[in-house]
């Protein structure tokens, strides 16, 4: 502690010895600093606060129809990208700052300075954003904030609108491509169906049709067997009752009641069948064939004029009934045989075609699958395009988010910087420190011994004696005058500080 006190005493003596140098440095530093502070340009700050209302009633109404844009994220991204280079260049053009730049380097420096003096702050919970700018001119500060506010509002709408237009153009290109594929798939499917029209399944698959044809053939054969058994039974009954012989014979007439009755019976059955089936039905074809055969037989028998025209004349009534039943059984059997033949030919044709059916069905399934895939994708793209258009319109509409200017940018009247009173005080403190440091450094450059102990300690030799200095009366008066001048100089420095401080306060 004593050593520290002695060091402080040494430095104090050095300072006092070179006090005039210290005072000169103080004045020089103070005057230079105060002149710099007073000539510094004033900074004017303009700011604006805007509230973004993102709670729109359109969100719940259109949530199921299209992709509702995330307006909160949209506004947040725009606020972060507001200080991008294109936006800053646009601000410079809007406020004519680019006219002050004569070279590319000056333009870059102006862009950097503009970006450094703009501040954008916001609250995530209340969607309130503050845009502020500090510049050397009040009008310029207000214009810059107004330009940033305009870009912020417009960019929140146009950004998503451009994205939606690009998405719609991309989807349109995809739709045209899928439309071409869909037409090609439709033509390929049509040509395939025309080429293999006989092998394509109509109801169910081809194996089901083959099974149905086999079942129909077996049923027809069973009916044919039943009809043959019924006819044979009638013939057996007819063989048990012989005909009655008679002597009277009449000449044969052209009309034949037996054949007429059979033709009428078959025609009646044909009319009934026509009410149920078409002309190509096997039963109708068989009935027509039987009528033709009976007509031919009638014409053939009409060529013999002396035949007995009453076939039932020599038969009993029971035999005549059996004869009619036999005729009906023959007609039914003939129709069933035609049906069996038709079903057999159909079954044979299906059985022959069944060898090529699996390959045809596989190709048809592949064509249908390709066509369905292209159709589904085409319809999805159509719906996506409409959704993209609606989403773009939602993003660009002012109903999704509303901008409310809370504090519009105004023309600042008083500067916000620099803080001249603080800088003036710091300049005085720095000048005082610089003066004292100068005196101490000069004292170290020109060392002297302030006491015999310091000389003895440095040299290690004993001090034999000291010579004291005695001041005369004139010298004492001169010393008092010197102290008075030093105090006046320091007082003048403090007074100058007060004057500069007052000027700084009045200027701000």
XYZ file of C-alpha atoms in Angstrom:
508
model
C 0.000 0.000 0.000
C 2.832 2.380 0.876
C 4.522 1.540 -2.413
C 1.340 2.350 -4.305
C 0.987 5.634 -2.479
C 4.587 6.542 -3.233
C 4.077 5.745 -6.929
C 1.005 7.961 -7.016
C 2.987 10.734 -5.376
C 5.722 10.359 -7.977
C 3.227 10.566 -10.837
C 1.528 13.551 -9.210
C 4.865 15.402 -8.978
C 5.563 14.588 -12.620
C 2.152 15.843 -13.624
C 2.625 19.042 -11.688
C 6.031 19.552 -13.172
C 4.718 19.285 -16.736
C 1.266 20.740 -16.028
C 1.475 23.283 -18.821
C 2.030 20.548 -21.387
C -0.946 18.711 -19.962
C -3.122 21.812 -20.119
C -2.165 22.429 -23.758
C -3.017 18.864 -24.732
C -6.326 19.142 -22.890
C -7.300 22.253 -24.822
C -6.247 20.820 -28.156
C -8.137 17.540 -27.657
C -11.222 19.284 -26.268
C -11.413 21.829 -29.094
C -10.920 19.161 -31.778
C -13.511 16.866 -30.221
C -16.092 19.572 -29.653
C -15.708 20.834 -33.204
C -16.274 17.304 -34.488
C -19.360 16.861 -32.324
C -20.879 20.168 -33.397
C -20.271 19.489 -37.103
C -21.704 15.977 -37.061
C -24.867 15.703 -39.234
C -28.164 15.179 -37.434
C -30.044 11.903 -37.779
C -33.799 11.932 -38.241
C -35.864 8.829 -37.608
C -39.222 8.021 -39.170
C -41.248 4.936 -38.273
C -44.579 3.305 -39.002
C -46.553 0.573 -37.282
C -48.878 -1.722 -39.201
C -51.258 -4.397 -37.930
C -51.913 -7.456 -40.113
C -55.310 -9.030 -39.460
C -55.065 -12.678 -40.632
C -58.259 -13.960 -38.987
C -60.531 -14.068 -42.027
C -63.953 -15.720 -42.197
C -63.007 -17.223 -45.593
C -60.661 -19.733 -43.965
C -63.274 -22.054 -42.411
C -65.610 -21.600 -45.374
C -63.095 -22.647 -48.047
C -60.958 -25.087 -46.062
C -62.512 -28.131 -47.754
C -62.638 -26.726 -51.275
C -59.057 -25.648 -51.855
C -55.697 -25.167 -50.188
C -56.118 -22.188 -47.884
C -52.863 -20.149 -47.897
C -51.007 -19.690 -44.628
C -51.196 -15.932 -44.484
C -49.301 -15.749 -41.169
C -46.315 -17.483 -42.705
C -46.705 -15.413 -45.863
C -46.543 -12.136 -43.925
C -43.664 -13.403 -41.772
C -41.591 -14.363 -44.816
C -42.309 -11.024 -46.464
C -41.202 -9.157 -43.351
C -37.923 -11.103 -43.315
C -37.239 -10.639 -47.014
C -38.218 -6.976 -47.073
C -34.553 -5.942 -46.878
C -33.515 -8.027 -49.881
C -31.446 -6.403 -52.582
C -34.296 -6.052 -55.142
C -36.503 -4.360 -52.546
C -33.705 -2.014 -51.454
C -33.025 -1.051 -55.068
C -36.725 -0.390 -55.529
C -36.724 1.845 -52.426
C -33.749 3.784 -53.783
C -35.579 4.385 -57.054
C -38.766 5.418 -55.252
C -37.017 8.054 -53.090
C -34.443 9.086 -55.762
C -31.433 7.901 -53.772
C -29.999 6.296 -56.891
C -29.522 9.764 -58.422
C -26.878 10.531 -55.805
C -24.715 7.548 -56.842
C -22.395 8.184 -59.787
C -20.563 4.863 -59.791
C -21.146 1.244 -58.963
C -19.081 1.526 -55.791
C -21.112 4.456 -54.530
C -24.279 2.560 -55.343
C -23.111 -0.454 -53.338
C -22.120 1.796 -50.451
C -25.536 3.463 -50.532
C -27.272 0.071 -50.532
C -25.243 -1.117 -47.540
C -25.904 2.107 -45.659
C -29.617 1.899 -46.432
C -29.809 -1.694 -45.217
C -27.926 -0.804 -42.027
C -30.251 2.095 -41.140
C -33.545 0.196 -41.663
C -34.995 -1.827 -38.813
C -38.046 -4.085 -38.933
C -39.454 -5.510 -35.738
C -42.615 -7.489 -35.113
C -44.526 -9.429 -32.511
C -45.500 -13.009 -33.350
C -48.523 -13.002 -31.052
C -50.249 -9.768 -32.145
C -49.061 -9.444 -35.798
C -47.887 -5.856 -35.303
C -44.841 -4.808 -37.333
C -42.723 -1.678 -36.913
C -40.656 -0.243 -39.772
C -38.117 2.476 -38.878
C -35.357 4.320 -40.746
C -32.693 6.858 -39.707
C -31.387 9.353 -42.221
C -29.876 12.779 -42.570
C -33.014 14.436 -43.967
C -36.513 14.392 -42.467
C -38.328 14.095 -45.805
C -36.043 11.326 -46.975
C -36.625 9.357 -43.762
C -40.398 9.611 -44.155
C -40.294 8.659 -47.854
C -38.126 5.616 -47.183
C -40.518 4.313 -44.520
C -43.515 4.967 -46.767
C -41.837 3.076 -49.631
C -41.015 0.126 -47.382
C -44.606 0.074 -46.145
C -45.917 0.011 -49.724
C -43.568 -2.811 -50.715
C -44.514 -4.766 -47.596
C -48.236 -4.561 -48.348
C -47.931 -5.239 -52.065
C -45.404 -8.042 -51.681
C -47.651 -9.929 -49.281
C -50.227 -10.270 -52.083
C -48.175 -10.468 -55.277
C -45.727 -13.113 -54.052
C -48.330 -15.850 -53.672
C -50.144 -14.670 -56.789
C -47.030 -15.256 -58.905
C -46.494 -18.671 -57.309
C -50.096 -19.642 -58.090
C -49.733 -18.542 -61.709
C -46.612 -20.635 -62.103
C -48.388 -23.611 -60.541
C -51.358 -23.180 -62.901
C -49.052 -22.995 -65.928
C -47.246 -26.153 -64.827
C -50.531 -27.991 -64.270
C -51.784 -26.837 -67.697
C -48.707 -28.365 -69.321
C -49.297 -31.608 -67.453
C -52.974 -31.598 -68.447
C -52.098 -31.245 -72.119
C -49.678 -34.150 -71.837
C -52.203 -36.385 -70.057
C -54.894 -35.363 -72.524
C -52.729 -36.661 -75.361
C -52.076 -39.876 -73.450
C -55.768 -40.272 -72.697
C -56.726 -39.901 -76.370
C -54.068 -42.436 -77.358
C -55.324 -44.872 -74.708
C -58.925 -44.434 -75.855
C -57.993 -45.076 -79.495
C -55.930 -48.129 -78.579
C -58.802 -49.545 -76.499
C -61.307 -48.868 -79.292
C -59.118 -50.544 -81.943
C -58.569 -53.541 -79.680
C -62.300 -53.987 -79.070
C -63.025 -53.746 -82.794
C -60.314 -56.299 -83.599
C -61.338 -58.860 -80.979
C -65.060 -58.164 -80.777
C -65.932 -61.875 -80.816
C -63.571 -62.762 -77.974
C -64.422 -59.979 -75.551
C -66.507 -60.922 -72.513
C -69.997 -59.441 -72.494
C -71.309 -60.461 -69.080
C -68.771 -61.760 -66.655
C -65.558 -63.448 -67.771
C -65.138 -65.897 -70.636
C -65.005 -68.997 -68.428
C -68.411 -68.084 -67.015
C -69.826 -67.830 -70.536
C -68.348 -71.233 -71.414
C -69.856 -72.763 -68.289
C -73.254 -71.200 -69.073
C -73.109 -72.603 -72.642
C -72.260 -76.088 -71.343
C -75.130 -75.937 -68.838
C -77.553 -74.820 -71.549
C -76.355 -77.649 -73.849
C -76.774 -80.256 -71.136
C -80.255 -78.942 -70.310
C -81.281 -79.060 -73.990
C -79.966 -82.618 -74.337
C -81.898 -83.662 -71.278
C -85.061 -82.118 -72.698
C -84.411 -83.909 -76.004
C -84.089 -87.236 -74.194
C -87.338 -86.575 -72.350
C -89.134 -85.684 -75.605
C -87.868 -88.862 -77.302
C -89.036 -90.958 -74.395
C -92.468 -89.321 -74.542
C -92.759 -89.895 -78.291
C -91.693 -93.522 -77.975
C -94.336 -94.070 -75.313
C -97.018 -92.661 -77.626
C -95.871 -94.904 -80.467
C -96.003 -97.910 -78.200
C -99.604 -97.119 -77.247
C -100.522 -96.597 -80.892
C -99.112 -99.995 -81.816
C -101.509 -101.758 -79.383
C -104.809 -100.694 -81.204
C -105.147 -101.855 -84.841
C -107.102 -99.806 -87.373
C -110.645 -100.685 -88.534
C -111.008 -101.840 -92.155
C -113.731 -100.464 -94.391
C -114.886 -100.972 -97.965
C -115.913 -97.446 -98.928
C -113.224 -95.266 -100.379
C -113.651 -91.736 -101.556
C -111.517 -89.859 -103.986
C -108.710 -87.757 -102.512
C -109.478 -84.095 -102.144
C -106.852 -81.331 -102.170
C -107.479 -80.264 -98.558
C -105.859 -82.443 -95.871
C -107.466 -82.073 -92.444
C -104.687 -83.901 -90.597
C -101.920 -81.786 -92.012
C -104.032 -78.657 -91.669
C -104.596 -79.444 -87.992
C -100.897 -80.046 -87.412
C -99.966 -76.860 -89.290
C -102.503 -74.881 -87.267
C -101.169 -76.333 -84.006
C -97.559 -75.568 -84.865
C -98.523 -72.049 -86.076
C -100.260 -71.459 -82.761
C -97.122 -72.498 -80.891
C -95.068 -70.253 -83.195
C -97.248 -67.244 -82.380
C -96.811 -67.922 -78.689
C -93.020 -68.199 -79.097
C -92.836 -64.933 -81.051
C -94.337 -63.122 -78.103
C -91.379 -64.248 -75.966
C -88.363 -64.569 -78.280
C -86.893 -63.094 -81.443
C -86.882 -64.638 -84.909
C -83.398 -66.095 -84.343
C -84.449 -68.148 -81.312
C -83.881 -71.915 -81.817
C -87.549 -72.812 -80.999
C -88.906 -70.325 -83.562
C -86.451 -71.561 -86.189
C -87.517 -75.190 -85.518
C -91.234 -74.321 -85.684
C -90.757 -72.519 -89.000
C -88.870 -75.523 -90.345
C -91.616 -77.921 -89.218
C -94.342 -75.776 -90.843
C -92.369 -75.831 -94.053
C -92.050 -79.607 -93.918
C -95.821 -80.048 -93.302
C -96.662 -77.696 -96.155
C -94.399 -79.699 -98.458
C -95.976 -82.931 -97.304
C -99.454 -81.510 -97.929
C -98.505 -80.541 -101.455
C -96.995 -83.967 -102.034
C -100.106 -85.801 -100.842
C -102.371 -83.549 -102.904
C -100.843 -85.050 -106.052
C -102.641 -88.412 -105.366
C -106.366 -87.711 -106.092
C -107.785 -91.086 -105.020
C -106.250 -91.432 -101.592
C -108.544 -91.582 -98.682
C -108.788 -88.111 -97.367
C -109.953 -89.168 -93.887
C -106.995 -90.827 -92.161
C -108.940 -91.324 -89.003
C -111.758 -93.121 -90.794
C -110.331 -96.581 -90.099
C -109.055 -95.679 -86.587
C -110.748 -95.505 -83.242
C -111.151 -92.182 -81.414
C -108.379 -93.151 -78.946
C -106.009 -93.854 -81.804
C -106.829 -90.528 -83.367
C -105.985 -88.725 -80.090
C -102.716 -90.645 -79.854
C -101.937 -89.628 -83.420
C -102.396 -85.952 -82.532
C -100.220 -86.407 -79.430
C -97.541 -88.036 -81.555
C -97.629 -85.108 -83.949
C -97.138 -82.699 -81.071
C -94.329 -84.850 -79.671
C -92.599 -84.905 -83.080
C -92.841 -81.109 -83.356
C -91.470 -80.614 -79.871
C -88.662 -83.101 -80.459
C -87.701 -81.393 -83.713
C -87.559 -77.998 -81.967
C -85.444 -79.405 -79.158
C -83.052 -81.015 -81.628
C -82.567 -77.676 -83.319
C -81.888 -76.114 -79.939
C -79.401 -78.855 -79.055
C -77.614 -78.341 -82.359
C -77.425 -74.580 -81.820
C -76.186 -74.901 -78.227
C -73.654 -77.518 -79.314
C -72.278 -75.258 -82.033
C -72.127 -72.343 -79.594
C -70.331 -74.425 -76.978
C -67.856 -75.729 -79.551
C -67.151 -72.178 -80.743
C -66.595 -70.909 -77.220
C -64.390 -73.880 -76.435
C -62.287 -73.189 -79.530
C -62.018 -69.484 -78.705
C -61.157 -70.147 -75.085
C -57.562 -70.868 -76.087
C -57.015 -67.231 -77.158
C -59.256 -65.667 -74.542
C -56.703 -65.455 -71.655
C -54.257 -63.455 -73.767
C -57.036 -61.215 -75.082
C -58.396 -60.622 -71.568
C -54.895 -59.831 -70.285
C -54.342 -57.278 -73.051
C -57.793 -55.825 -72.465
C -57.130 -55.527 -68.718
C -53.832 -53.768 -69.388
C -55.454 -51.353 -71.836
C -58.288 -50.645 -69.378
C -55.783 -50.131 -66.573
C -53.682 -47.697 -68.620
C -56.788 -45.847 -69.716
C -58.126 -45.640 -66.148
C -54.797 -44.415 -64.780
C -54.552 -41.682 -67.408
C -58.189 -40.749 -66.848
C -57.773 -40.544 -63.058
C -54.623 -38.453 -63.360
C -56.298 -36.187 -65.898
C -59.321 -35.621 -63.656
C -57.086 -35.041 -60.624
C -55.058 -32.459 -62.546
C -58.246 -30.697 -63.610
C -59.388 -30.458 -59.989
C -55.898 -29.402 -58.867
C -55.843 -26.636 -61.467
C -59.145 -25.248 -60.244
C -57.902 -25.495 -56.654
C -54.674 -23.685 -57.610
C -56.624 -20.910 -59.322
C -58.873 -20.519 -56.309
C -55.877 -20.588 -53.975
C -54.158 -17.870 -56.023
C -57.253 -15.723 -55.926
C -57.495 -16.262 -52.183
C -53.826 -15.320 -51.733
C -54.239 -12.098 -53.694
C -57.546 -11.013 -52.250
C -57.658 -8.458 -49.493
C -60.293 -10.436 -47.633
C -57.778 -13.048 -46.448
C -55.678 -10.490 -44.570
C -56.210 -6.827 -43.809
C -53.443 -4.282 -43.279
C -54.279 -1.547 -40.778
C -51.813 1.333 -40.429
C -51.641 2.074 -36.709
C -48.982 4.824 -36.896
C -48.375 6.201 -40.409
C -44.935 7.638 -41.234
C -44.710 11.340 -40.420
C -42.145 14.040 -41.082
C -39.730 14.068 -38.081
C -39.115 17.531 -36.674
C -36.390 16.835 -34.114
C -33.295 14.714 -34.703
C -32.754 11.541 -32.718
C -29.000 11.537 -33.026
C -26.198 11.905 -32.453
C -26.354 12.402 -28.680
C -24.290 15.589 -28.615
C -24.477 16.281 -24.839
C -23.121 12.830 -24.122
C -20.452 13.125 -26.790
C -19.451 16.583 -25.457
C -19.017 15.203 -21.954
C -17.046 12.224 -23.235
C -14.820 14.594 -25.219
C -14.029 16.598 -22.045
C -13.222 13.446 -20.118
C -11.028 12.204 -22.926
C -9.185 15.533 -23.108
C -8.481 15.476 -19.365
C -7.195 11.932 -19.530
C -5.050 12.755 -22.565
C -3.490 15.777 -20.796
C -2.636 13.857 -17.627
C -1.254 10.949 -19.638
C 0.905 13.364 -21.654
C 2.413 14.864 -18.479
C 3.141 11.422 -17.015
C 4.792 10.202 -20.224
C 6.969 13.296 -20.447
C 7.954 12.769 -16.815
C 9.008 9.206 -17.550
C 10.974 10.367 -20.591
C 12.814 12.950 -18.414
C 13.199 11.176 -15.071
C 14.179 13.162 -11.910
C 14.570 12.164 -8.283
C 11.963 13.662 -6.060
C 13.686 12.630 -2.755
C 17.056 11.354 -1.397
C 15.467 7.992 -0.698
C 14.569 7.538 -4.376
C 18.176 8.391 -5.400
C 19.596 6.003 -2.805
C 17.227 3.247 -3.820
C 18.014 3.554 -7.526
C 21.870 3.919 -7.267
C 22.488 1.844 -4.117
C 24.973 4.473 -2.860
C 24.661 6.450 0.319
C 23.499 10.054 -0.016
C 25.897 12.332 1.847
C 23.655 15.415 1.800
C 21.038 17.549 0.019
C 20.881 21.142 -1.172
C 17.657 22.971 -0.430
C 16.101 25.588 -2.760
C 15.021 28.868 -1.243
C 12.471 30.965 -3.196
C 12.784 34.715 -3.219
C 9.808 37.004 -2.831
C 9.698 37.762 -6.571
C 9.842 34.101 -7.405
C 6.999 33.348 -5.002
C 4.894 36.043 -6.645
C 5.666 34.582 -10.069
C 4.646 31.104 -8.858
C 1.360 32.431 -7.506
C 0.709 34.121 -10.820
C 1.490 30.892 -12.664
C -0.986 28.956 -10.518
C -3.608 31.618 -11.096
C -3.121 31.368 -14.859
C -3.320 27.567 -14.701
C -6.567 27.737 -12.729
C -7.922 30.306 -15.189
C -7.019 28.043 -18.097
C -8.763 25.103 -16.485
C -11.781 27.254 -15.649
C -11.913 28.492 -19.206
C -11.878 24.860 -20.344
C -14.818 24.052 -18.095
C -16.649 27.181 -19.279
C -16.048 26.186 -22.894
C -17.468 22.759 -22.082
C -20.604 24.375 -20.673
C -20.995 26.571 -23.731
C -20.597 23.643 -26.121
C -22.997 21.567 -24.035
C -25.592 24.331 -24.155
C -25.180 24.658 -27.903
C -25.631 20.898 -28.296
C -28.802 20.910 -26.234
C -30.246 23.811 -28.205
C -29.434 22.118 -31.520
C -31.174 18.891 -30.544
